[in-house]
Amino acid sequence: MKQKKTNAMRMLDRSNISYEVNTYDVSETHMDGESVAQKVGVDATQVYKTLVLENTNHAHFVFVIPVRASLDMKAAAQAVGEKKLHLMPLDDLKKVTGYVRGGCSPIGMKRQFPTIIDQQAMALNTIYISGGERGTQIKIGITDLINATNAKVVQVIHE
């Protein structure tokens, strides 16, 4: 069966960026990053999650961090020149990004938001990110991800 292209895949194709698609079965319940890594058959240190935060004026910012890590909210705000950020309400995720929880890719959102990739990713050649729908992961070179999202690389996780 042919893989249905997501916005993330179409954007990567348009930019001639190579990537690998990995799919897995999903259930109705939310799956954590450790479980995703197991289903894809890779070490969890290679799997990254996408978090969308907003400031008090509802400007949005995207953070790509290891699934085992938690975002340092102070460092995140500093990285984008804001005083304070908070997680965007889940109810707004699809409306703002075009993606659903568990399928939110930093590539191919409705608009290009300022994107920060945690510095830890620089130790890896490739990482796995959401492919734009639940049950789909994209393996991508870290430099390609930086270029595709116009991201800055900053330490934004708790050590």
Short mmCIF file of C-alpha atoms in Angstrom, two decimals:
data_model
loop_
_atom_site.label_atom_id
_atom_site.label_comp_id
_atom_site.label_asym_id
_atom_site.label_seq_id
_atom_site.Cartn_x
_atom_site.Cartn_y
_atom_site.Cartn_z
CA MET A 1 0.00 0.00 0.00
CA LYS A 2 1.33 3.42 -0.95
CA GLN A 3 2.15 5.82 1.90
CA LYS A 4 -0.18 8.81 2.02
CA LYS A 5 1.87 12.01 1.94
CA THR A 6 1.52 14.42 4.84
CA ASN A 7 2.24 18.16 4.66
CA ALA A 8 5.63 17.46 6.25
CA MET A 9 6.52 14.93 3.53
CA ARG A 10 5.32 17.21 0.73
CA MET A 11 7.44 20.08 2.06
CA LEU A 12 10.52 17.86 2.32
CA ASP A 13 9.90 16.55 -1.22
CA ARG A 14 9.59 20.12 -2.57
CA SER A 15 12.88 21.04 -0.89
CA ASN A 16 14.58 17.88 -2.19
CA ILE A 17 15.40 16.81 1.35
CA SER A 18 15.77 13.08 1.83
CA TYR A 19 13.96 11.37 4.68
CA GLU A 20 12.74 7.95 5.68
CA VAL A 21 9.16 7.21 6.73
CA ASN A 22 8.47 4.75 9.55
CA THR A 23 4.88 3.82 10.38
CA TYR A 24 3.41 2.00 13.34
CA ASP A 25 -0.04 1.04 14.65
CA VAL A 26 -1.75 3.51 16.95
CA SER A 27 -4.64 3.20 19.36
CA GLU A 28 -7.07 5.85 20.54
CA THR A 29 -5.01 6.61 23.64
CA HIS A 30 -2.07 9.01 23.55
CA MET A 31 1.28 7.27 23.20
CA ASP A 32 4.44 8.58 24.85
CA GLY A 33 7.74 8.95 23.02
CA GLU A 34 9.29 5.88 24.63
CA SER A 35 6.49 3.74 23.20
CA VAL A 36 6.89 5.36 19.79
CA ALA A 37 10.62 4.58 19.83
CA GLN A 38 9.87 0.94 20.66
CA LYS A 39 7.29 0.66 17.88
CA VAL A 40 9.68 2.19 15.33
CA GLY A 41 12.51 0.00 16.65
CA VAL A 42 15.01 2.73 17.56
CA ASP A 43 16.66 4.00 20.73
CA ALA A 44 14.52 6.63 22.45
CA THR A 45 17.49 9.06 22.43
CA GLN A 46 16.92 9.44 18.67
CA VAL A 47 13.22 10.29 18.95
CA TYR A 48 12.21 13.94 19.36
CA LYS A 49 8.84 15.49 20.18
CA THR A 50 7.36 18.74 18.93
CA LEU A 51 5.92 21.18 21.46
CA VAL A 52 4.03 24.33 20.49
CA LEU A 53 4.11 27.16 23.00
CA GLU A 54 2.61 30.62 22.96
CA ASN A 55 3.17 33.97 24.63
CA THR A 56 0.49 36.12 26.25
CA ASN A 57 -0.36 37.64 22.83
CA HIS A 58 -0.88 34.16 21.35
CA ALA A 59 2.23 34.28 19.14
CA HIS A 60 3.40 30.68 18.61
CA PHE A 61 6.80 29.04 18.95
CA VAL A 62 7.88 25.48 18.13
CA PHE A 63 10.33 23.46 20.21
CA VAL A 64 11.81 20.12 19.14
CA ILE A 65 13.23 18.23 22.12
CA PRO A 66 14.18 14.64 23.05
CA VAL A 67 11.16 12.56 24.09
CA ARG A 68 12.77 11.71 27.42
CA ALA A 69 13.44 15.37 28.27
CA SER A 70 11.30 18.13 29.64
CA LEU A 71 11.37 21.68 28.36
CA ASP A 72 13.00 24.33 30.53
CA MET A 73 10.33 27.02 30.22
CA LYS A 74 12.69 29.82 31.23
CA ALA A 75 15.34 28.76 28.70
CA ALA A 76 12.63 28.35 26.04
CA ALA A 77 11.32 31.89 26.62
CA GLN A 78 14.87 33.29 26.50
CA ALA A 79 15.62 31.40 23.27
CA VAL A 80 12.81 33.26 21.47
CA GLY A 81 13.21 36.60 23.24
CA GLU A 82 10.05 36.34 25.34
CA LYS A 83 9.45 36.97 29.04
CA LYS A 84 7.12 34.02 29.50
CA LEU A 85 5.68 31.16 27.45
CA HIS A 86 3.11 28.47 28.12
CA LEU A 87 1.96 25.37 26.27
CA MET A 88 -0.61 26.16 23.65
CA PRO A 89 -4.06 24.79 24.61
CA LEU A 90 -4.52 21.37 23.01
CA ASP A 91 -7.88 22.46 21.59
CA ASP A 92 -6.05 25.05 19.44
CA LEU A 93 -3.36 22.69 18.09
CA LYS A 94 -5.11 21.57 14.88
CA LYS A 95 -6.48 25.05 14.14
CA VAL A 96 -3.05 26.69 14.49
CA THR A 97 -0.70 24.00 13.13
CA GLY A 98 -2.88 21.76 10.97
CA TYR A 99 -1.72 18.78 13.06
CA VAL A 100 -3.21 16.73 15.91
CA ARG A 101 -1.61 15.70 19.20
CA GLY A 102 0.76 12.81 18.63
CA GLY A 103 1.09 13.78 14.97
CA CYS A 104 2.48 17.31 15.20
CA SER A 105 5.53 17.72 12.98
CA PRO A 106 7.79 20.79 13.11
CA ILE A 107 7.72 20.67 9.29
CA GLY A 108 4.68 21.67 7.24
CA MET A 109 2.59 23.55 9.78
CA LYS A 110 -0.01 25.98 8.44
CA ARG A 111 2.51 28.77 9.04
CA GLN A 112 6.24 28.77 9.67
CA PHE A 113 6.68 29.58 13.36
CA PRO A 114 9.99 30.40 15.05
CA THR A 115 11.50 26.97 15.72
CA ILE A 116 14.08 25.88 18.27
CA ILE A 117 15.77 22.49 18.23
CA ASP A 118 17.43 21.45 21.46
CA GLN A 119 21.21 21.43 21.28
CA GLN A 120 21.36 17.73 22.22
CA ALA A 121 20.27 16.88 18.67
CA MET A 122 23.62 18.10 17.34
CA ALA A 123 25.28 14.98 18.79
CA LEU A 124 23.23 12.85 16.35
CA ASN A 125 23.39 12.58 12.57
CA THR A 126 19.70 11.78 12.23
CA ILE A 127 16.66 12.03 14.48
CA TYR A 128 13.08 10.84 14.34
CA ILE A 129 10.29 13.40 14.41
CA SER A 130 6.56 13.14 13.86
CA GLY A 131 5.68 12.67 10.22
CA GLY A 132 2.56 14.80 10.43
CA GLU A 133 0.02 12.22 11.58
CA ARG A 134 -0.27 9.74 14.41
CA GLY A 135 1.54 6.51 13.56
CA THR A 136 4.13 8.14 11.30
CA GLN A 137 7.70 9.05 12.14
CA ILE A 138 10.21 10.68 9.80
CA LYS A 139 13.92 9.94 10.09
CA ILE A 140 15.76 13.06 8.97
CA GLY A 141 19.28 14.43 9.06
CA ILE A 142 19.64 17.05 11.77
CA THR A 143 21.10 19.62 9.35
CA ASP A 144 18.22 18.98 6.94
CA LEU A 145 15.72 19.52 9.77
CA ILE A 146 17.40 22.79 10.74
CA ASN A 147 17.23 23.95 7.11
CA ALA A 148 13.63 22.78 6.56
CA THR A 149 12.37 24.61 9.66
CA ASN A 150 14.81 27.54 9.63
CA ALA A 151 15.48 26.57 13.25
CA LYS A 152 17.88 27.87 15.82
CA VAL A 153 19.72 25.34 17.94
CA VAL A 154 19.71 26.23 21.66
CA GLN A 155 19.77 24.28 24.90
CA VAL A 156 16.17 24.41 26.11
CA ILE A 157 15.80 21.21 28.14
CA HIS A 158 16.44 20.52 31.82
CA GLU A 159 19.80 18.79 32.22
#
